[in-house]
Coordinates of C-alpha atoms and ligand atoms in Angstrom, one line a residue:
Chain A
X1 CA 76.6 34.7 90.3
X2 CA 77.9 37.9 88.9
X3 CA 78.4 36.2 85.5
X4 CA 75.1 34.3 85.5
X5 CA 75.0 30.5 85.5
X6 CA 77.6 28.8 83.4
X7 CA 79.2 25.4 83.2
X8 CA 82.7 26.4 82.2
X9 CA 84.7 29.4 81.1
X10 CA 87.5 29.2 78.5
X11 CA 89.6 31.5 76.4
X12 CA 89.2 30.7 72.8
X13 CA 89.6 31.7 69.2
X14 CA 88.7 30.5 65.7
X15 CA 91.5 28.6 63.9
X16 CA 90.4 29.7 60.5
X17 CA 92.7 32.5 59.2
X18 CA 89.9 34.0 57.1
X19 CA 87.7 34.4 60.1
X20 CA 90.5 35.8 62.3
X21 CA 91.0 38.5 59.8
X22 CA 87.5 39.9 59.8
X23 CA 86.3 39.0 63.3
X24 CA 86.1 41.4 66.2
X25 CA 87.9 39.3 68.7
X26 CA 88.4 35.5 68.6
X27 CA 85.8 35.1 65.9
X28 CA 83.9 32.7 68.1
X29 CA 80.4 33.9 66.9
X30 CA 81.3 33.6 63.3
X31 CA 83.1 30.3 63.6
X32 CA 80.4 28.7 65.8
X33 CA 77.5 29.8 63.6
X34 CA 79.3 28.7 60.4
X35 CA 80.2 25.4 62.0
X36 CA 76.6 24.8 63.1
X37 CA 75.4 25.6 59.6
X38 CA 77.9 23.3 57.9
X39 CA 77.0 20.5 60.3
X40 CA 73.3 20.9 59.8
X41 CA 72.7 21.8 63.4
X42 CA 71.1 25.0 62.2
X43 CA 69.7 25.8 58.8
X44 CA 70.4 29.5 58.8
X45 CA 71.4 32.3 61.2
X46 CA 70.2 35.8 61.9
X47 CA 73.2 38.1 62.2
X48 CA 73.9 41.8 62.0
X49 CA 74.7 42.2 58.3
X50 CA 75.8 45.2 56.4
X51 CA 73.3 47.8 55.1
X52 CA 73.5 50.5 52.5
X53 CA 74.9 52.8 55.1
X54 CA 78.4 52.2 56.4
X55 CA 78.6 50.9 60.0
X56 CA 74.8 50.8 60.3
X57 CA 73.9 47.1 60.6
X58 CA 70.8 45.5 59.3
X59 CA 69.6 42.1 60.4
X60 CA 70.4 39.4 57.9
X61 CA 69.1 35.9 57.5
X62 CA 72.3 34.2 56.5
X63 CA 72.0 30.9 54.7
X64 CA 75.7 30.3 53.9
X65 CA 79.0 30.6 55.8
X66 CA 80.0 33.4 53.4
X67 CA 77.0 35.4 54.5
X68 CA 77.8 34.8 58.2
X69 CA 81.4 35.9 57.6
X70 CA 80.1 39.0 55.9
X71 CA 78.5 40.0 59.2
X72 CA 81.6 39.5 61.4
X73 CA 82.8 42.4 63.5
X74 CA 81.0 44.6 66.1
X75 CA 78.8 47.4 65.0
X76 CA 78.2 49.7 68.0
X77 CA 74.7 50.6 67.1
X78 CA 71.3 48.8 66.9
X79 CA 70.7 45.8 64.8
X80 CA 67.3 44.5 65.8
X81 CA 68.2 40.9 65.1
X82 CA 65.2 39.6 67.0
X83 CA 62.8 41.2 64.5
X84 CA 64.3 39.0 61.7
X85 CA 63.7 35.7 63.6
X86 CA 60.2 35.5 62.4
X87 CA 61.3 36.2 58.8
X88 CA 63.8 33.4 59.1
X89 CA 61.1 31.0 60.2
X90 CA 58.2 32.2 58.0
X91 CA 59.7 33.5 54.8
X92 CA 62.8 31.2 54.7
X93 CA 61.0 28.3 56.2
X94 CA 63.8 27.4 58.6
X95 CA 63.2 24.8 61.3
X96 CA 66.5 25.3 63.1
X97 CA 67.6 28.9 63.6
X98 CA 70.9 30.2 65.0
X99 CA 71.3 33.8 66.1
X100 CA 73.6 36.2 67.9
X101 CA 72.5 39.1 70.1
X102 CA 73.2 41.5 72.9
X103 CA 71.8 40.6 76.4
X104 CA 68.7 42.7 75.9
X105 CA 67.9 41.0 72.6
X106 CA 68.2 37.6 74.3
X107 CA 65.7 38.9 76.9
X108 CA 63.2 39.3 74.1
X109 CA 63.9 35.8 72.6
X110 CA 63.8 34.0 76.0
X111 CA 60.7 35.7 77.1
X112 CA 59.0 34.7 73.9
X113 CA 60.1 31.1 74.5
X114 CA 58.7 31.0 78.0
X115 CA 55.5 32.9 77.1
X116 CA 54.9 32.5 73.4
X117 CA 51.6 34.5 73.4
X118 CA 51.4 35.6 69.8
X119 CA 54.4 33.8 68.2
X120 CA 53.1 30.5 66.9
X121 CA 55.7 27.8 66.2
X122 CA 58.7 30.1 66.7
X123 CA 59.9 29.2 70.2
X124 CA 61.0 25.7 69.3
X125 CA 62.9 26.8 66.3
X126 CA 65.6 28.7 68.2
X127 CA 68.3 26.2 68.1
X128 CA 71.5 28.1 69.0
X129 CA 71.4 31.5 70.7
X130 CA 74.9 33.0 71.0
X131 CA 75.1 36.0 73.3
X132 CA 77.8 38.8 73.2
X133 CA 78.9 40.7 76.2
X134 CA 77.6 44.3 76.2
X135 CA 78.3 47.3 78.4
X136 CA 76.2 49.7 76.4
X137 CA 75.0 50.5 72.9
X138 CA 74.8 53.8 70.9
X139 CA 72.3 55.5 68.6
X140 CA 73.8 55.8 65.1
X141 CA 74.0 59.6 65.5
X142 CA 76.3 59.1 68.6
X143 CA 78.7 57.0 66.4
X144 CA 78.7 59.8 63.8
X145 CA 79.7 62.3 66.6
X146 CA 82.5 60.0 67.7
X147 CA 83.9 59.4 64.3
X148 CA 83.4 62.8 62.7
X149 CA 83.7 65.2 65.6
X150 CA 85.7 63.5 68.3
X151 CA 88.1 61.6 66.2
X152 CA 88.0 63.9 63.1
X153 CA 87.7 60.9 60.8
X154 CA 84.9 59.5 58.6
X155 CA 82.9 56.3 58.4
X156 CA 84.2 55.8 54.8
X157 CA 87.8 55.2 56.0
X158 CA 86.9 53.4 59.2
X159 CA 87.9 49.7 59.0
X160 CA 87.1 48.6 62.6
X161 CA 85.6 50.0 65.8
X162 CA 86.5 48.7 69.2
X163 CA 86.2 49.5 72.9
X164 CA 89.1 48.6 75.1
X165 CA 91.8 49.9 77.5
X166 CA 89.6 52.8 78.5
X167 CA 89.1 54.1 75.0
X168 CA 86.8 54.0 72.1
X169 CA 89.0 53.1 69.1
X170 CA 88.7 53.2 65.3
X171 CA 91.2 51.8 62.9
X172 CA 91.3 54.2 59.9
X173 CA 93.7 54.2 57.0
X174 CA 95.9 51.8 58.9
X175 CA 96.0 54.0 61.9
X176 CA 94.6 53.5 65.4
X177 CA 92.7 56.6 66.7
X178 CA 91.0 56.6 70.1
X179 CA 89.4 58.9 72.6
X180 CA 88.6 58.4 76.3
X181 CA 85.6 56.2 77.0
X182 CA 84.6 58.8 79.6
X183 CA 83.7 61.1 76.8
X184 CA 81.1 58.6 75.4
X185 CA 79.0 58.9 78.5
X186 CA 75.9 60.7 77.7
X187 CA 75.9 59.3 74.2
X188 CA 74.8 55.8 75.0
X189 CA 71.1 54.9 74.7
X190 CA 69.2 55.6 77.9
X191 CA 67.6 52.2 78.1
X192 CA 71.1 50.7 78.7
X193 CA 71.4 52.6 82.0
X194 CA 69.1 50.1 83.8
X195 CA 70.5 47.0 82.1
X196 CA 71.9 44.6 84.6
X197 CA 73.2 42.0 82.2
X198 CA 76.8 42.3 81.0
X199 CA 77.6 38.8 80.0
X200 CA 74.4 37.7 78.1
X201 CA 73.3 35.5 81.0
X202 CA 70.4 33.9 79.0
X203 CA 72.5 32.7 76.1
X204 CA 73.2 29.1 75.2
X205 CA 76.8 30.3 75.1
X206 CA 78.2 33.8 75.7
X207 CA 81.3 35.4 74.3
X208 CA 83.1 38.7 74.5
X209 CA 86.6 40.3 74.4
X210 CA 87.0 41.2 78.1
X211 CA 89.3 38.8 79.9
X212 CA 91.1 37.5 76.9
X213 CA 94.3 38.6 75.1
X214 CA 94.0 40.5 71.8
X215 CA 92.7 38.2 69.1
X216 CA 91.1 35.9 71.6
X217 CA 87.7 35.7 73.2
X218 CA 86.3 34.8 76.6
X219 CA 83.6 32.1 76.3
X220 CA 81.0 31.1 78.9
X221 CA 79.3 27.8 78.2
X222 CA 75.8 27.9 79.7
X223 CA 73.1 25.5 78.5
X224 CA 73.6 21.9 77.5
X225 CA 72.9 22.7 73.9
X226 CA 75.4 25.6 73.8
X227 CA 78.2 23.6 75.6
X228 CA 77.8 20.6 73.4
X229 CA 77.9 22.5 70.1
X230 CA 81.0 24.4 71.3
X231 CA 82.7 21.3 72.4
X232 CA 82.0 19.7 69.0
X233 CA 83.5 22.7 67.3
X234 CA 86.6 22.4 69.4
X235 CA 86.9 18.7 68.7
X236 CA 86.6 19.4 65.0
X237 CA 89.5 21.8 65.2
X238 CA 87.3 24.8 64.2
X239 CA 88.0 26.5 67.6
X240 CA 91.1 26.3 69.8
X241 CA 91.0 26.9 73.6
X242 CA 93.2 27.9 76.4
X243 CA 92.6 27.4 80.1
X244 CA 91.1 30.6 81.3
X245 CA 93.2 30.6 84.5
X246 CA 96.4 30.8 82.4
X247 CA 95.4 34.0 80.5
X248 CA 95.6 37.6 81.6
X249 CA 93.5 39.5 82.7
X250 CA 91.1 36.5 82.8
X251 CA 87.9 36.2 84.7
X252 CA 88.6 38.7 87.6
X253 CA 88.3 41.7 85.2
X254 CA 85.2 40.3 83.7
X255 CA 83.6 39.8 87.1
X256 CA 84.6 43.3 88.2
X257 CA 83.1 44.9 85.1
X258 CA 79.9 42.8 85.4
X259 CA 79.5 43.7 89.0
X260 CA 80.1 47.4 88.1
X261 CA 77.4 47.3 85.5
X262 CA 74.9 45.6 87.9
X263 CA 75.6 48.2 90.6
X264 CA 75.1 51.1 88.1
X265 CA 71.9 49.6 86.8
X266 CA 70.6 49.2 90.3
X267 CA 71.4 52.8 91.2
X268 CA 69.7 54.1 88.0
X269 CA 66.7 51.8 88.5
X270 CA 66.3 53.1 92.1
X271 CA 66.4 56.7 90.8
X272 CA 63.7 56.0 88.3
X273 CA 61.5 54.3 90.8
X274 CA 61.8 57.3 93.0
X275 CA 60.6 59.4 90.1
X276 CA 57.6 57.1 89.9
X277 CA 58.8 55.6 86.6
X278 CA 58.4 51.9 85.7
X279 CA 61.4 49.6 85.7
X280 CA 60.9 46.0 84.5
X281 CA 63.6 44.4 86.7
Chain B
X1 CA 50.8 12.1 79.2
X2 CA 52.2 15.0 81.2
X3 CA 55.7 13.8 80.2
X4 CA 54.5 13.8 76.6
X5 CA 53.2 17.3 76.7
X6 CA 56.5 18.4 78.3
X7 CA 58.4 16.8 75.5
X8 CA 56.1 18.6 73.0
X9 CA 56.8 21.9 74.7
X10 CA 60.6 21.2 74.8
X11 CA 60.7 21.0 78.6
X12 CA 61.8 17.4 78.7
X13 CA 65.5 17.5 79.6
X14 CA 65.3 19.7 82.7
X15 CA 66.3 18.4 86.1
X16 CA 63.6 16.5 87.8
X17 CA 63.0 18.8 90.7
X18 CA 62.5 21.7 88.3
X19 CA 59.9 20.0 86.3
X20 CA 57.8 19.6 89.4
X21 CA 55.1 22.1 90.2
X22 CA 56.1 24.9 92.4
X23 CA 52.9 25.0 94.4
X24 CA 51.3 21.6 94.2
X25 CA 47.7 21.3 95.3
X26 CA 47.6 19.6 98.6
X27 CA 47.8 15.8 98.7
X28 CA 48.0 15.7 94.9
X29 CA 51.7 16.2 94.5
X30 CA 52.5 12.5 94.5
X31 CA 50.1 11.9 91.7
X32 CA 51.3 14.8 89.5
X33 CA 53.3 12.6 87.1
X34 CA 50.7 9.8 86.7
X35 CA 49.4 9.2 83.2
X36 CA 45.8 10.2 83.8
X37 CA 44.9 13.2 85.8
X38 CA 42.3 12.0 88.3
X39 CA 40.8 15.4 88.8
X40 CA 40.3 16.8 85.3
X41 CA 39.7 20.5 85.1
X42 CA 36.3 21.3 83.7
X43 CA 36.7 23.8 80.9
X44 CA 34.1 25.8 79.0
X45 CA 34.9 27.4 75.6
X46 CA 32.8 30.5 74.9
X47 CA 32.5 32.0 71.5
X48 CA 31.3 35.7 71.6
X49 CA 32.3 38.1 68.9
X50 CA 35.4 36.2 67.9
X51 CA 36.7 34.5 64.7
X52 CA 37.4 31.0 66.2
X53 CA 41.1 31.6 65.6
X54 CA 41.9 31.0 69.3
X55 CA 39.8 27.9 69.4
X56 CA 41.7 26.7 66.3
X57 CA 45.0 27.4 68.0
X58 CA 43.9 25.1 70.8
X59 CA 43.3 22.3 68.3
X60 CA 46.6 23.0 66.6
X61 CA 48.4 21.1 69.3
X62 CA 48.2 18.2 67.0
X63 CA 50.6 15.9 68.7
X64 CA 48.9 16.0 72.1
X65 CA 45.3 17.0 71.2
X66 CA 43.5 13.7 71.4
X67 CA 45.0 12.8 74.8
X68 CA 44.6 16.4 76.0
X69 CA 40.9 16.3 75.3
X70 CA 40.3 12.8 76.6
X71 CA 42.7 12.4 79.5
X72 CA 43.6 15.8 80.8
X73 CA 40.6 18.1 80.6
X74 CA 36.8 17.9 80.3
X75 CA 35.3 20.4 77.9
X76 CA 31.9 20.8 79.3
X77 CA 30.6 23.7 77.2
X78 CA 31.2 25.0 73.8
X79 CA 29.7 25.1 70.3
X80 CA 32.6 24.1 68.1
X81 CA 34.4 21.6 70.3
X82 CA 31.6 19.8 72.1
X83 CA 28.3 21.0 70.6
X84 CA 26.9 22.0 74.0
X85 CA 25.4 25.4 74.5
X86 CA 22.3 26.8 76.1
X87 CA 19.4 29.2 75.9
X88 CA 18.8 28.9 72.2
X89 CA 15.3 27.9 71.2
X90 CA 16.4 27.0 67.6
X91 CA 19.0 24.5 68.7
X92 CA 18.0 21.0 69.6
X93 CA 21.3 20.4 71.5
X94 CA 20.8 23.4 73.7
X95 CA 20.8 22.6 77.4
X96 CA 18.7 24.2 80.1
X97 CA 21.4 25.5 82.3
X98 CA 25.1 26.2 82.0
X99 CA 27.3 23.7 83.9
X100 CA 29.7 24.6 86.6
X101 CA 33.3 24.8 85.4
X102 CA 36.8 25.4 86.7
X103 CA 37.8 27.6 83.8
X104 CA 35.9 29.5 81.1
X105 CA 37.9 30.4 78.0
X106 CA 36.1 33.3 76.4
X107 CA 36.9 34.2 72.9
X108 CA 35.8 37.4 71.2
X109 CA 34.6 40.7 72.5
X110 CA 31.0 41.3 73.5
X111 CA 28.5 43.2 71.5
X112 CA 26.4 45.5 73.7
X113 CA 23.5 45.2 71.3
X114 CA 23.4 41.5 71.4
X115 CA 21.3 40.4 74.4
X116 CA 22.2 36.8 74.1
X117 CA 26.0 37.5 74.3
X118 CA 25.6 39.7 77.3
X119 CA 23.5 37.1 79.0
X120 CA 25.9 34.3 78.3
X121 CA 28.8 36.3 79.5
X122 CA 27.1 37.2 82.8
X123 CA 26.0 33.6 83.3
X124 CA 29.5 32.2 82.7
X125 CA 30.9 34.6 85.2
X126 CA 28.5 33.0 87.8
X127 CA 29.3 29.4 86.7
X128 CA 33.1 29.6 86.3
X129 CA 35.7 29.7 89.0
X130 CA 38.2 31.3 86.7
X131 CA 37.3 33.5 83.7
X132 CA 40.0 33.8 81.1
X133 CA 39.9 36.3 78.3
X134 CA 41.1 34.0 75.5
X135 CA 42.8 36.0 72.8
X136 CA 43.1 39.7 72.2
X137 CA 39.5 40.4 71.2
X138 CA 38.2 39.2 74.6
X139 CA 41.1 40.9 76.5
X140 CA 41.3 44.3 74.9
X141 CA 38.8 44.4 72.0
X142 CA 41.5 44.1 69.4
X143 CA 40.2 44.9 65.9
X144 CA 36.6 44.9 67.0
X145 CA 37.7 48.3 68.5
X146 CA 37.1 49.6 64.9
X147 CA 33.4 48.4 64.8
X148 CA 30.9 51.2 64.3
X149 CA 27.7 49.6 63.1
X150 CA 25.7 50.4 59.9
X151 CA 26.0 47.0 58.3
X152 CA 23.4 44.4 57.2
X153 CA 21.8 42.5 58.7
X154 CA 22.2 44.2 62.1
X155 CA 23.0 47.9 61.5
X156 CA 22.5 48.6 65.2
X157 CA 25.2 46.2 66.3
X158 CA 27.9 48.8 66.7
X159 CA 29.5 48.6 70.2
X160 CA 32.0 45.8 71.0
X161 CA 33.8 45.7 74.3
X162 CA 36.5 43.6 75.9
X163 CA 34.8 41.3 78.3
X164 CA 36.6 42.9 81.2
X165 CA 34.4 46.0 80.7
X166 CA 31.3 43.9 81.6
X167 CA 32.4 41.2 84.0
X168 CA 35.5 40.6 86.2
X169 CA 38.2 38.8 84.3
X170 CA 40.7 36.7 86.3
X171 CA 43.3 35.9 83.7
X172 CA 44.1 36.6 80.1
X173 CA 45.9 35.1 77.2
X174 CA 46.6 37.8 74.6
X175 CA 47.3 37.0 71.0
X176 CA 45.6 37.4 67.6
X177 CA 45.4 34.6 67.6
X178 CA 47.0 33.0 70.7
X179 CA 49.7 30.5 69.8
X180 CA 49.0 26.8 70.2
X181 CA 52.0 26.5 72.5
X182 CA 50.7 29.0 75.0
X183 CA 47.4 27.1 75.2
X184 CA 49.3 23.9 76.0
X185 CA 51.5 25.6 78.5
X186 CA 48.5 27.1 80.3
X187 CA 46.8 23.8 80.5
X188 CA 49.9 22.2 81.9
X189 CA 50.3 25.0 84.4
X190 CA 46.7 24.7 85.5
X191 CA 46.9 20.9 86.0
X192 CA 50.2 21.3 87.9
X193 CA 48.8 24.2 90.0
X194 CA 51.7 26.2 88.8
X195 CA 50.4 29.7 89.8
X196 CA 53.9 31.2 89.3
X197 CA 53.7 30.5 85.6
X198 CA 50.2 31.9 85.3
X199 CA 51.0 35.0 87.3
X200 CA 51.7 37.4 84.4
X201 CA 48.4 36.3 82.9
X202 CA 46.6 37.1 86.1
X203 CA 48.4 40.5 86.3
X204 CA 47.4 41.4 82.7
X205 CA 43.8 40.6 83.2
X206 CA 43.0 44.1 84.3
X207 CA 44.3 45.6 81.1
X208 CA 41.5 46.2 78.6
X209 CA 43.1 48.7 76.2
X210 CA 46.1 48.2 74.0
X211 CA 47.5 49.7 70.8
X212 CA 50.8 49.8 69.0
X213 CA 51.3 53.2 70.6
X214 CA 51.8 51.5 74.0
X215 CA 55.4 51.0 72.8
X216 CA 55.9 54.7 72.3
X217 CA 54.0 55.8 75.5
X218 CA 55.1 53.1 77.9
X219 CA 58.5 52.0 76.6
X220 CA 60.2 54.7 74.4
X221 CA 58.8 57.6 76.4
X222 CA 59.9 56.0 79.6
X223 CA 63.5 55.4 78.5
X224 CA 63.1 51.7 78.5
X225 CA 63.5 50.8 74.8
X226 CA 66.8 49.0 73.8
X227 CA 66.0 48.6 70.1
X228 CA 65.9 44.8 70.4
X229 CA 63.2 44.3 67.8
X230 CA 61.1 41.8 69.7
X231 CA 58.0 44.0 69.2
X232 CA 58.5 43.9 65.5
X233 CA 58.9 40.2 65.5
X234 CA 55.8 39.7 67.6
X235 CA 53.5 42.0 65.6
X236 CA 51.1 39.8 63.7
X237 CA 50.2 42.4 61.0
X238 CA 53.7 43.7 60.3
X239 CA 52.7 47.1 61.5
X240 CA 56.1 47.7 63.1
X241 CA 59.3 48.7 61.5
X242 CA 62.5 49.4 63.4
X243 CA 63.9 52.7 62.6
X244 CA 67.1 54.1 64.2
X245 CA 66.6 51.4 66.8
X246 CA 63.1 52.3 67.8
X247 CA 59.8 50.8 66.8
X248 CA 57.8 52.8 64.3
X249 CA 54.1 51.7 64.3
X250 CA 52.1 52.0 61.1
X251 CA 48.8 52.9 62.9
X252 CA 46.8 52.1 59.8
X253 CA 48.0 48.5 60.0
X254 CA 47.8 48.1 63.8
X255 CA 44.8 46.1 65.0
X256 CA 45.2 47.0 68.7
X257 CA 46.0 43.4 69.7
X258 CA 48.6 44.4 72.3
X259 CA 51.0 41.6 71.4
X260 CA 53.9 44.0 70.8
X261 CA 53.7 45.4 74.3
X262 CA 53.0 42.0 75.8
X263 CA 56.2 40.6 74.2
X264 CA 58.5 43.6 74.8
X265 CA 61.1 42.5 77.4
X266 CA 60.9 45.9 79.0
X267 CA 57.2 45.9 79.8
X268 CA 57.5 43.0 82.2
X269 CA 60.2 40.4 82.6
X270 CA 59.8 36.9 84.1
X271 CA 63.5 36.2 85.1
X272 CA 62.8 33.2 87.3
X273 CA 60.6 31.4 84.9
X274 CA 63.1 31.9 82.1
X275 CA 66.0 30.5 84.2
X276 CA 63.9 27.6 85.1
X277 CA 62.9 26.9 81.5
X278 CA 66.5 27.1 80.4
X279 CA 67.7 25.0 83.2
X280 CA 70.0 27.8 84.4
Ligands
FAD1 C1 76.9 47.1 71.3 C2 78.0 46.1 71.7 C3 78.7 46.3 72.9 C4 79.7 45.4 73.3 N1 80.3 45.6 74.5 C5 81.3 44.7 74.9 C6 81.9 44.9 76.1 O1 81.7 45.8 76.9 N2 82.8 43.9 76.5 C7 83.1 42.8 75.7 O2 83.9 42.0 76.1 N3 82.5 42.7 74.5 C8 81.6 43.6 74.1 N4 80.9 43.4 72.9 C9 81.1 42.1 72.2 C10 82.3 42.2 71.3 O3 82.4 43.4 70.7 C11 82.2 41.1 70.2 O4 81.0 41.2 69.5 C12 82.3 39.7 70.7 O5 83.5 39.6 71.4 C13 82.3 38.7 69.6 O6 83.4 38.7 68.9 P1 83.8 37.6 67.9 O7 85.1 37.8 67.3 O8 83.5 36.2 68.5 O9 82.6 37.8 66.9 P2 82.6 38.0 65.3 O10 83.0 36.7 64.7 O11 83.3 39.2 64.9 O12 81.0 38.2 65.1 C14 80.3 39.2 65.7 C15 78.9 38.9 65.6 O13 78.2 39.9 66.3 C16 77.1 40.4 65.5 N5 76.9 41.8 65.8 C17 77.7 42.8 65.5 N6 77.2 44.0 65.9 C18 76.0 43.6 66.5 C19 75.0 44.4 67.1 N7 75.0 45.7 67.3 N8 73.9 43.8 67.6 C20 73.8 42.4 67.5 N9 74.7 41.7 66.9 C21 75.8 42.3 66.4 C22 77.6 40.2 64.1 O14 76.4 39.9 63.3 C23 78.5 38.9 64.2 O15 77.7 37.8 63.9 C24 79.9 44.3 72.5 C25 79.2 44.1 71.3 C26 78.2 45.0 70.9 C27 77.5 44.8 69.6
SF4_2 S1 73.6 47.5 77.7 FE1 71.9 46.2 77.9 S2 70.2 47.3 77.1 FE2 72.0 48.3 76.3 S3 72.4 47.3 74.3 FE3 73.7 46.3 75.9 S4 72.4 44.6 76.5 FE4 71.1 46.0 75.4
SF4_3 S1 51.4 47.3 66.5 FE1 51.1 45.2 65.8 S2 51.4 44.0 67.7 FE2 51.2 46.1 68.3 S3 49.0 46.2 68.8 FE3 49.2 46.9 66.7 S4 48.9 45.1 65.5 FE4 49.2 44.4 67.6
SF4_4 S1 60.4 45.1 72.2 FE1 60.4 46.9 73.6 S2 62.6 47.3 74.0 FE2 62.5 46.0 72.2 S3 62.5 47.4 70.4 FE3 60.4 47.0 70.9 S4 59.8 48.6 72.3 FE4 62.0 48.6 72.3

């Protein structure tokens, strides 16, 4: 179970051109959350919205599709979305909340749902939890080093960031600039080094770029709730799918990367235990 | 009734075999799903130096409360819930001796200068099979950690300790206050004999000191923090702000409840329970 438990894997993308333009990959997160909002399945969604500082996200309680779309695209630094869930329920009064998060963020949400010690009446309001694949995350200062020093560019002209084909990329002034992913090692946050979850195994539905062609996403349907909302969105024509076995590189690459992450995490966890340090899993 | 509680807790649509207890009490397993629990656990609710917030949380399980109290548990001791307590010459309802009970839910810390509280605590330890620190004050002192006496009408009342400093505590439910849902979940787990669910609460019982700085000392300093923001969500006084992906605790707002550290997914992580709850 190197990808966690799932019902079905598909390759997919949003059909809406406006979403395709701003999304990181297939726009699955944005399309699905907007669809759920429009259909009244959720009343709002916590996403990684823009902040005053370029490329530094800030959790946003989005109440409209426009706001959800404004948060599209990957920011390779922390957006403590979980922190805003309480705000969504208390200040915004939402009964049905959607959200997106990295695997570690989902850990916090799911633990709260199973053991809601101090979080009264939050657990049952988490209606749609979309997970994104994640190999590692970076402190903002690391991103600054990548953009300013390694790629000799600047955040102001950066239009997109991406990791793929062994490189860390930015698109700046219409040009693609990249540098070897190997050189990012040592700049990721240390907490990621023991993280065994690549594919957001505790999500209602997980999505990421690996396995799918450019402009498409790989989707793993996990819980009944996640699968049913996704299938509805496909039926409504919001999302189109392809059989995963027909796309390259497909699931084998995803499985390989996931396994690699688990092995690395185990090695680092063992190292830490040997030093007498605590490791939670 | 059990089915109704499960529906209330959002556990309804899980496969049958997963809803069953993991370690059923002998000979009882076939009766687990019956409407009335034959062997109702006897529960005492003790109110030491607390604010009744945790007791109120129990009653906030509106949908299931009436049945919970009549069909599922017997509250055999307690001032607010059943008007039964003992050893008080001014109280006509006081009883001569404390009854035996399966579980004592103890709310509030204990004042060293209050003889009656110390006496009640020691007594309940003798009478209860399981002693549960109910809420953060009982578990770790919480904001009574800031008590220092000098106030009317008992200027001498200055020392308030988590109950675990005086008697052995078997399990704990942290929270300031605890959530209504966790109370319901614990009751269901108790009735089902689901010790796996209760295990983290047994493990935490030995912990009698918490503070927002647990996050810095035990998570950030140990290279465990991922910047997820769960601690900031859980903090009940909004003492935590996330800065550069790390929790920053406003120590002047922190009431030392320990909820941030309890909820942090990197302090402990119940993988199997979560998979079970999600049906994964
Ligand atoms: C730190 C990080 C590392 C990743 N690593 C991989 C990887 O190794 N392999 C892989 O296949 N995919 C990875 N992804 C996921 C990938 O980059 C896309 O987010 C995913 O494919 C969704 O694309 P989309 O077009 O469906 O989403 P979009 O429609 O573009 O929406 C993206 C959503 O993600 C949210 N988001 C953006 N940044 C963050 C953040 N930092 N924290 C929380 N939420 C955020 C946004 O709010 C938005 O709602 C990573 C993502 C992040 C944030
Ligand atoms: S690698 Fe793990 S710990 Fe790091 S950001 Fe991704 S999910 Fe979180
Ligand atoms: S920081 Fe907040 S959650 Fe943590 S102990 Fe203090 S008051 Fe409690
Ligand atoms: S909950 Fe734990 S891992 Fe998450 S931000 Fe807080 S301290 Fe870090």
